[in-house]
Amino acid sequence: MTSQTSIVIAGAGIFGLSAALELRSRGYAVTVVDPGPVPHPLAASNDVSRMVRMDYADDKLYSDLAAEAIEGWHVLNERRGRPLYHEDGFLVLTSHPLESPAVERQSYDLLTAAGWPLERLDSGSVAERFPLWNAEHYTDGYYNPRGGWAEAGETVSFLVAEAEAAGVEIRPGFPATSLLVDSGRAVGLRSADGEEVRADAVLVAAGVWTPRLVREMQDMMTPVAQTLVYLRPNLPERFRPPSFPPWGADIPRTGWYGFPANAEGVVKMANHGPGRVVDADDPRDAEDAVIESCREFLSHSLPELANAPLAGSRACFYNDTWDADFYITRHPQVEGLTIATGGSGHAFKFTPVLGKVTADVIEGKPNRYAERFAWRSRGESPGEATRFAGE
Ligand SMILES: Cc1cc2nc3c(=O)[nH]c(=O)nc-3n(C[C@H](O)[C@H](O)[C@H](O)COP(=O)(O)OP(=O)(O)OC[C@H]3O[C@@H](n4cnc5c(N)ncnc54)[C@H](O)[C@@H]3O)c2cc1C
């Protein structure tokens, strides 16, 4: 451990909590503040499910980080005694031949070269193994058995329980409104009603609200609304693995992905696409146009789900960075201040490994992933290859 002995963390999402646990295990006195309740209903980390995949086109860094994270998910499952992570696999369907330079082909090649036993599909095997899908439309793709989904809100609750058991102080009811800085050094956080938590170091991990506390990051990240669609099929048992694993269908060209029916028989879908730029405090209403285009997608892709009643819908906000990479970085000017955020719609899967990266950055220890997430000014970037960029 360095000379830092105490740290206050703003934000009890997966960035903040994973760091809290790791720092506690390294001997820090850790306090996590959050407006609460935790899991916060508006937090990006709080939902029924999040996809866990290693499939990142030719981006070896995220692919390797995801492979490590999956190991970590299994450890989390053991610690909890029942699964938070469900290794149901990840089904990648394409309506075009899986040929270079298709993004899915890049994922397939990279993962296969790394030794992962991906199972290539064609129209016949799609029809046989995944019969709900329109096999005339999806004529190619692969199934990656190493992947699945995680219970998102349950994971947050579990991390809170583990953190508290380890001696981390979790303080809901503390919306930090400003950083306390003394002689160029971050020394704590102040809340709306003037309460202060002082510490030797500060970590800001407040998701889309981060730039409210670190204003100079405002042009590096943007809240983007994504509509979540929850459907209730008549026969939910048909929408479960192995014949209905988590999936992405032409995802770099359509954005659509989804999950098996959960215990309540609800199938969740969303679009990993451009979304809609919003303010962090905007209402979380779903967009009717997205629900319509979801139905249209289903009518030719998964006809049995196309007319399923809507069980719910809402918007959740990505914290999109300009290049889709996270920020896990020390502040270049303010000593003792670190920021961990910028999930860009794909950070949840890394929950088991984010804390180590963040703690290494705080301690100035070498970490092979940290450079990618370092402080950087806004520039030009094509973004994440596996995300639909829009028409
Ligand atoms: C619709 C949607 C789908 C997604 N799908 C996937 C997926 O399938 N797979 C995947 O890997 N990732 C996915 N993601 C991304 C992933 O969920 C996020 O990247 C991740 O959860 C972000 O965690 P966070 O800790 O940065 O933010 P959050 O979870 O938003 O946590 C931030 C916390 O900060 C708190 N806070 C706010 N203001 C303050 C303040 N002033 N002081 C103190 N605390 C404050 C909030 O209350 C909140 O608890 C998805 C995200 C969305 C929105």
Coordinates of C-alpha atoms and ligand atoms in Angstrom, one line a residue:
M1 CA 0.0 0.0 0.0
T2 CA 1.1 3.6 -0.7
S3 CA 1.0 6.4 1.9
Q4 CA -2.7 6.9 1.1
T5 CA -4.7 5.3 3.8
S6 CA -8.2 6.5 3.2
I7 CA -10.3 7.1 0.1
V8 CA -13.8 8.4 -0.5
I9 CA -15.5 7.2 -3.7
A10 CA -18.4 9.0 -5.3
G11 CA -20.8 6.5 -6.9
A12 CA -22.0 3.0 -6.0
G13 CA -22.2 1.6 -9.5
I14 CA -19.9 -1.1 -10.7
F15 CA -16.9 1.2 -11.2
G16 CA -17.2 2.6 -7.7
L17 CA -18.0 -0.7 -5.9
S18 CA -15.4 -2.9 -7.6
A19 CA -12.8 -0.3 -6.7
A20 CA -14.0 -0.1 -3.2
L21 CA -13.7 -3.8 -2.7
E22 CA -10.2 -4.0 -4.3
L23 CA -8.9 -1.0 -2.3
R24 CA -10.3 -2.4 0.9
S25 CA -8.5 -5.7 0.3
R26 CA -5.3 -3.6 -0.2
G27 CA -5.8 -2.1 3.3
Y28 CA -7.5 1.3 2.6
A29 CA -10.2 2.8 4.7
V30 CA -12.9 3.2 2.1
T31 CA -16.1 5.3 2.1
V32 CA -18.6 5.1 -0.8
V33 CA -21.1 8.0 -1.1
D34 CA -24.1 7.9 -3.4
P35 CA -27.4 9.8 -3.5
G36 CA -29.0 6.4 -2.9
P37 CA -30.9 4.2 -2.5
V38 CA -28.3 1.6 -3.7
P39 CA -28.6 0.1 -6.2
H40 CA -29.7 3.5 -7.5
P41 CA -32.8 3.2 -9.7
L42 CA -31.3 5.4 -12.3
A43 CA -27.8 3.8 -12.3
A44 CA -26.6 2.2 -15.5
S45 CA -25.5 -0.8 -13.4
N46 CA -29.0 -1.5 -12.2
D47 CA -31.2 -3.7 -14.4
V48 CA -32.3 -7.3 -14.7
S49 CA -29.5 -8.3 -17.0
R50 CA -26.3 -7.3 -18.8
M51 CA -24.5 -9.1 -21.6
V52 CA -21.1 -10.8 -20.9
R53 CA -19.2 -11.4 -24.1
M54 CA -15.6 -11.7 -25.3
D55 CA -16.5 -10.9 -28.8
Y56 CA -14.9 -7.5 -29.6
A57 CA -14.0 -7.8 -33.3
D58 CA -10.2 -7.5 -33.6
D59 CA -9.8 -5.6 -30.4
K60 CA -7.6 -7.9 -28.4
L61 CA -7.4 -5.7 -25.3
Y62 CA -11.2 -5.8 -24.6
S63 CA -11.3 -9.5 -25.6
D64 CA -8.5 -10.4 -23.2
L65 CA -10.0 -8.2 -20.5
A66 CA -13.4 -9.9 -21.0
A67 CA -11.8 -13.4 -20.8
E68 CA -10.2 -12.4 -17.4
A69 CA -13.6 -11.0 -16.3
I70 CA -15.4 -14.2 -17.1
E71 CA -12.9 -16.1 -14.9
G72 CA -13.8 -13.5 -12.2
W73 CA -17.5 -14.0 -12.7
H74 CA -17.1 -17.7 -11.9
V75 CA -15.3 -16.7 -8.7
L76 CA -18.1 -14.2 -7.9
N77 CA -20.6 -17.0 -8.4
E78 CA -18.7 -19.3 -6.0
R79 CA -18.5 -16.5 -3.4
R80 CA -22.2 -15.9 -3.7
G81 CA -23.2 -19.6 -3.7
R82 CA -25.6 -19.2 -6.6
P83 CA -25.1 -17.6 -10.0
L84 CA -24.9 -13.9 -10.7
Y85 CA -23.3 -14.8 -14.1
H86 CA -25.1 -17.3 -16.3
E87 CA -22.8 -18.9 -18.8
D88 CA -25.5 -19.6 -21.4
G89 CA -23.2 -18.7 -24.3
F90 CA -23.4 -15.9 -26.9
L91 CA -25.1 -16.5 -30.2
V92 CA -23.9 -14.3 -33.1
L93 CA -26.1 -14.4 -36.1
T94 CA -25.5 -12.8 -39.5
S95 CA -27.6 -12.4 -42.5
H96 CA -24.5 -12.0 -44.7
P97 CA -21.6 -14.5 -45.1
L98 CA -19.2 -14.4 -42.2
E99 CA -16.4 -13.1 -44.4
S100 CA -13.7 -10.5 -43.9
P101 CA -14.0 -7.6 -43.2
A102 CA -17.2 -8.3 -41.3
V103 CA -16.8 -7.4 -37.6
E104 CA -18.2 -10.7 -36.6
R105 CA -15.6 -12.4 -38.7
Q106 CA -12.9 -10.5 -36.9
S107 CA -14.3 -11.7 -33.5
Y108 CA -14.5 -15.2 -34.8
D109 CA -10.9 -15.2 -36.1
L110 CA -9.4 -13.5 -33.0
L111 CA -11.2 -15.8 -30.5
T112 CA -10.6 -19.0 -32.5
A113 CA -6.9 -18.1 -32.8
A114 CA -6.8 -17.7 -29.0
G115 CA -8.1 -21.2 -28.7
W116 CA -11.8 -20.6 -27.8
P117 CA -14.0 -23.3 -29.2
L118 CA -16.5 -21.3 -31.3
E119 CA -19.1 -23.2 -33.2
R120 CA -19.6 -22.0 -36.7
L121 CA -23.3 -22.0 -37.9
D122 CA -25.1 -22.1 -41.2
S123 CA -28.8 -21.9 -42.1
G124 CA -29.2 -25.6 -41.3
S125 CA -27.6 -25.5 -37.9
V126 CA -29.4 -22.3 -37.0
A127 CA -32.8 -24.0 -37.9
E128 CA -31.9 -27.1 -35.9
R129 CA -30.3 -25.7 -32.8
F130 CA -32.0 -22.3 -32.5
P131 CA -35.4 -22.9 -34.1
L132 CA -37.1 -19.7 -33.1
W133 CA -34.8 -17.7 -35.4
N134 CA -35.6 -17.2 -39.0
A135 CA -32.9 -19.4 -40.6
E136 CA -33.7 -18.2 -44.1
H137 CA -32.6 -14.7 -43.0
Y138 CA -29.7 -15.7 -40.7
T139 CA -27.6 -18.0 -42.8
D140 CA -24.3 -17.6 -41.0
G141 CA -22.7 -16.8 -37.6
Y142 CA -21.3 -18.7 -34.7
Y143 CA -22.1 -19.7 -31.1
N144 CA -19.6 -18.9 -28.4
P145 CA -20.1 -21.1 -25.4
R146 CA -17.9 -18.8 -23.3
G147 CA -20.2 -15.9 -22.6
G148 CA -23.7 -15.2 -21.2
W149 CA -25.3 -12.7 -19.0
A150 CA -25.1 -11.3 -15.5
E151 CA -27.9 -10.3 -13.1
A152 CA -27.0 -6.6 -13.0
G153 CA -28.9 -5.1 -10.0
E154 CA -28.3 -8.3 -8.0
T155 CA -24.5 -7.9 -8.7
V156 CA -24.6 -4.4 -7.3
S157 CA -26.4 -5.6 -4.2
F158 CA -24.0 -8.4 -3.8
L159 CA -21.0 -6.1 -4.1
V160 CA -22.5 -3.7 -1.6
A161 CA -23.0 -6.6 0.9
E162 CA -19.4 -7.9 0.3
A163 CA -18.0 -4.4 0.7
E164 CA -19.9 -3.7 3.9
A165 CA -18.8 -7.1 5.3
A166 CA -15.2 -6.2 4.4
G167 CA -15.5 -2.9 6.3
V168 CA -16.3 -0.4 3.6
E169 CA -18.6 2.3 4.7
I170 CA -21.5 2.8 2.2
R171 CA -23.3 6.1 2.6
P172 CA -26.5 6.5 0.6
G173 CA -28.1 9.9 1.0
F174 CA -24.9 11.7 0.1
P175 CA -25.1 13.3 -3.3
A176 CA -21.7 14.8 -3.7
T177 CA -21.9 18.3 -5.2
S178 CA -18.3 19.3 -5.1
L179 CA -14.7 18.1 -4.6
L180 CA -12.8 19.4 -1.7
V181 CA -9.4 20.5 -3.0
D182 CA -6.6 21.8 -0.7
S183 CA -3.4 23.2 -2.3
G184 CA -4.0 21.3 -5.5
R185 CA -4.8 18.1 -3.8
A186 CA -8.2 16.3 -3.6
V187 CA -9.1 15.8 0.1
G188 CA -12.7 14.9 0.1
L189 CA -16.3 15.5 -1.1
R190 CA -19.0 17.9 0.0
S191 CA -22.7 17.1 -0.3
A192 CA -25.7 19.3 -1.2
D193 CA -26.4 20.0 2.5
G194 CA -22.8 20.9 3.2
E195 CA -21.8 17.6 4.8
E196 CA -18.2 16.7 4.1
V197 CA -16.3 13.4 3.9
R198 CA -12.6 13.9 4.0
A199 CA -10.0 11.4 2.9
D200 CA -6.4 11.1 1.6
A201 CA -7.7 10.5 -1.9
V202 CA -10.9 10.7 -4.0
L203 CA -12.3 8.5 -6.7
V204 CA -15.1 9.9 -8.8
A205 CA -17.1 7.0 -10.4
A206 CA -20.5 8.7 -10.8
G207 CA -21.5 7.4 -14.2
V208 CA -23.3 10.0 -16.3
W209 CA -23.1 12.4 -13.4
T210 CA -19.3 12.4 -13.3
P211 CA -18.8 15.7 -15.3
R212 CA -20.9 17.4 -12.6
L213 CA -18.0 16.8 -10.2
V214 CA -15.1 16.9 -12.7
R215 CA -16.3 19.6 -15.1
E216 CA -13.2 19.5 -17.3
M217 CA -14.4 16.0 -18.4
Q218 CA -17.6 17.4 -19.9
D219 CA -16.6 17.2 -23.5
M220 CA -15.1 13.8 -23.1
M221 CA -18.4 12.0 -22.4
T222 CA -22.1 12.3 -23.1
P223 CA -25.2 10.7 -21.7
V224 CA -27.0 8.7 -24.4
A225 CA -30.5 7.3 -23.9
Q226 CA -31.1 3.7 -24.9
T227 CA -34.6 2.2 -24.8
L228 CA -35.0 -1.2 -23.1
V229 CA -37.8 -3.4 -24.3
Y230 CA -39.3 -6.1 -22.1
L231 CA -41.6 -8.6 -23.7
R232 CA -43.8 -11.3 -22.2
P233 CA -44.1 -14.3 -24.7
N234 CA -47.0 -16.7 -24.2
L235 CA -44.6 -19.6 -23.9
P236 CA -41.6 -18.3 -22.1
E237 CA -40.0 -21.7 -21.7
R238 CA -39.3 -21.7 -25.5
F239 CA -37.2 -18.6 -25.0
R240 CA -34.6 -20.2 -22.7
P241 CA -31.2 -21.8 -23.3
P242 CA -29.9 -23.9 -24.9
S243 CA -32.1 -23.2 -27.9
F244 CA -32.4 -19.5 -27.0
P245 CA -29.1 -18.2 -25.5
P246 CA -28.2 -14.5 -25.3
W247 CA -27.8 -13.2 -28.8
G248 CA -26.7 -10.4 -31.2
A249 CA -28.3 -10.4 -34.6
D250 CA -26.3 -8.5 -37.3
I251 CA -25.4 -6.4 -34.3
P252 CA -22.9 -4.1 -36.0
R253 CA -25.5 -3.3 -38.7
T254 CA -28.7 -3.3 -36.7
G255 CA -27.7 -3.0 -33.0
W256 CA -30.2 -5.6 -31.8
Y257 CA -29.3 -7.9 -29.0
G258 CA -31.3 -9.7 -26.3
F259 CA -31.5 -12.2 -23.5
P260 CA -33.4 -15.4 -22.7
A261 CA -36.6 -15.2 -20.7
N262 CA -35.9 -14.5 -17.1
A263 CA -37.5 -16.3 -14.1
E264 CA -40.6 -14.1 -14.6
G265 CA -40.9 -15.2 -18.2
V266 CA -39.8 -11.8 -19.6
V267 CA -37.5 -11.5 -22.6
K268 CA -35.4 -8.3 -22.7
M269 CA -34.1 -6.6 -25.8
A270 CA -32.2 -3.4 -26.6
N271 CA -30.3 -1.7 -29.3
H272 CA -26.5 -1.3 -29.0
G273 CA -26.7 1.6 -31.4
P274 CA -26.3 5.4 -31.6
G275 CA -29.1 6.1 -29.1
R276 CA -30.2 9.7 -28.3
V277 CA -28.1 12.4 -26.6
V278 CA -29.7 13.6 -23.4
D279 CA -29.0 15.3 -20.1
A280 CA -28.1 13.1 -17.2
D281 CA -31.2 14.2 -15.3
D282 CA -33.7 13.9 -18.3
P283 CA -36.7 11.6 -17.8
R284 CA -36.1 7.9 -18.5
D285 CA -39.1 7.4 -20.8
A286 CA -38.8 4.8 -23.5
E287 CA -39.0 5.9 -27.2
D288 CA -42.0 4.6 -29.1
A289 CA -40.1 4.7 -32.3
V290 CA -37.5 2.3 -30.8
I291 CA -40.2 -0.1 -29.7
E292 CA -41.8 0.0 -33.2
S293 CA -38.5 -0.7 -34.9
C294 CA -37.9 -3.5 -32.4
R295 CA -41.2 -5.1 -33.4
E296 CA -40.3 -4.6 -37.1
F297 CA -36.9 -6.4 -36.5
L298 CA -38.7 -9.2 -34.6
S299 CA -41.3 -9.7 -37.4
H300 CA -38.6 -10.9 -39.8
S301 CA -36.0 -12.3 -37.3
L302 CA -37.9 -13.9 -34.4
P303 CA -41.6 -14.0 -35.6
E304 CA -42.8 -15.8 -32.5
L305 CA -41.9 -12.8 -30.3
A306 CA -43.1 -10.1 -32.7
N307 CA -46.5 -9.7 -31.1
A308 CA -45.7 -10.6 -27.5
P309 CA -47.2 -8.1 -25.1
L310 CA -45.0 -5.4 -23.8
A311 CA -44.1 -6.2 -20.1
G312 CA -42.3 -2.8 -19.7
S313 CA -40.0 -0.3 -21.3
R314 CA -37.7 2.4 -20.1
A315 CA -34.6 4.3 -21.1
C316 CA -31.2 3.7 -19.5
F317 CA -28.3 6.1 -20.1
Y318 CA -25.0 5.0 -21.5
N319 CA -22.1 7.3 -20.5
D320 CA -20.6 7.4 -23.9
T321 CA -17.0 8.6 -24.2
W322 CA -15.9 10.1 -27.5
D323 CA -13.9 6.9 -28.4
A324 CA -16.0 4.3 -26.5
D325 CA -13.0 3.5 -24.2
F326 CA -13.4 3.9 -20.4
Y327 CA -11.6 6.6 -18.4
I328 CA -9.8 5.0 -15.5
T329 CA -7.3 7.7 -14.9
R330 CA -5.6 10.0 -12.4
H331 CA -6.5 13.6 -12.9
P332 CA -3.5 15.3 -14.6
Q333 CA -3.7 18.4 -12.4
V334 CA -5.4 17.5 -9.2
E335 CA -3.2 15.3 -7.0
G336 CA -5.0 12.4 -5.3
L337 CA -8.0 12.5 -7.7
T338 CA -8.8 9.5 -9.8
I339 CA -11.8 9.0 -12.2
A340 CA -13.3 5.7 -13.2
T341 CA -16.2 6.0 -15.6
G342 CA -17.2 6.2 -19.3
G343 CA -18.8 2.7 -19.6
S344 CA -20.0 3.5 -23.1
G345 CA -22.6 0.8 -22.9
H346 CA -20.2 -2.1 -22.5
A347 CA -18.5 -1.9 -19.1
F348 CA -20.7 -4.1 -16.9
K349 CA -19.2 -7.4 -18.1
F350 CA -15.8 -6.2 -16.7
T351 CA -17.1 -5.8 -13.2
P352 CA -14.8 -8.5 -11.7
V353 CA -11.7 -6.9 -13.2
L354 CA -12.4 -3.1 -13.1
G355 CA -11.5 -2.8 -9.4
K356 CA -8.0 -4.1 -10.0
V357 CA -7.3 -1.7 -12.9
T358 CA -8.7 1.2 -10.9
A359 CA -6.7 0.4 -7.8
D360 CA -3.5 -0.1 -9.8
V361 CA -4.0 3.4 -11.4
I362 CA -4.6 4.9 -8.0
E363 CA -1.4 3.3 -6.7
G364 CA 0.6 4.1 -9.8
K365 CA 1.3 0.4 -10.4
P366 CA 1.8 -1.0 -13.9
N367 CA -1.3 -2.5 -15.4
R368 CA -1.4 -3.7 -19.0
Y369 CA -5.0 -2.3 -19.5
A370 CA -4.5 1.1 -17.9
E371 CA -2.9 2.9 -20.8
R372 CA -6.0 2.6 -23.0
F373 CA -8.1 4.2 -20.3
A374 CA -5.8 7.1 -19.4
W375 CA -6.7 10.8 -19.5
R376 CA -7.0 11.9 -23.1
S377 CA -8.6 14.9 -24.8
R378 CA -11.5 14.5 -27.1
G379 CA -10.5 13.5 -30.7
E380 CA -11.9 11.6 -33.6
S381 CA -12.7 7.9 -33.3
P382 CA -14.8 5.3 -35.1
G383 CA -16.0 4.1 -31.7
E384 CA -16.7 0.4 -30.7
A385 CA -16.6 -1.8 -33.8
T386 CA -19.2 -4.2 -32.4
R387 CA -21.8 -1.4 -32.0
F388 CA -24.2 -0.2 -34.6
A389 CA -23.1 3.3 -35.7
G390 CA -26.5 4.3 -37.2
E391 CA -27.7 4.5 -40.8
Ligands
LIG1 C1 -29.3 0.2 -21.6 C2 -27.9 -0.2 -21.2 C3 -27.5 -1.5 -21.6 C4 -26.2 -1.9 -21.3 N1 -25.9 -3.2 -21.6 C5 -24.7 -3.6 -21.3 C6 -24.3 -5.0 -21.5 O1 -25.1 -5.8 -22.1 N2 -23.1 -5.4 -21.2 C7 -22.2 -4.6 -20.6 O2 -21.1 -5.0 -20.3 N3 -22.5 -3.3 -20.3 C8 -23.7 -2.8 -20.6 N4 -24.1 -1.5 -20.3 C9 -23.1 -0.7 -19.7 C10 -22.9 -0.8 -18.2 O3 -24.2 -1.1 -17.6 C11 -22.3 0.5 -17.7 O4 -21.2 0.8 -18.4 C12 -22.0 0.4 -16.2 O5 -23.0 -0.2 -15.4 C13 -21.7 1.8 -15.7 O6 -21.4 1.7 -14.3 P1 -21.0 3.1 -13.5 O7 -20.5 2.7 -12.2 O8 -20.1 3.9 -14.4 O9 -22.3 3.9 -13.5 P2 -23.7 3.8 -12.7 O10 -24.1 2.4 -12.6 O11 -24.6 4.7 -13.3 O12 -23.3 4.3 -11.2 C14 -23.1 5.6 -10.9 C15 -23.5 5.8 -9.5 O13 -23.1 7.2 -9.2 C16 -24.1 7.7 -8.3 N5 -24.0 9.1 -8.3 C17 -24.6 10.0 -9.2 N6 -24.4 11.2 -8.8 C18 -23.6 11.2 -7.7 C19 -23.1 12.2 -6.9 N7 -23.3 13.5 -7.1 N8 -22.4 11.8 -5.8 C20 -22.2 10.5 -5.5 N9 -22.7 9.5 -6.3 C21 -23.4 9.9 -7.4 C22 -25.4 7.1 -8.9 O14 -26.5 7.2 -8.0 C23 -25.0 5.7 -9.3 O15 -25.2 4.8 -8.2 C24 -25.3 -1.1 -20.6 C25 -25.8 0.2 -20.1 C26 -27.1 0.6 -20.4 C27 -27.5 2.0 -20.0

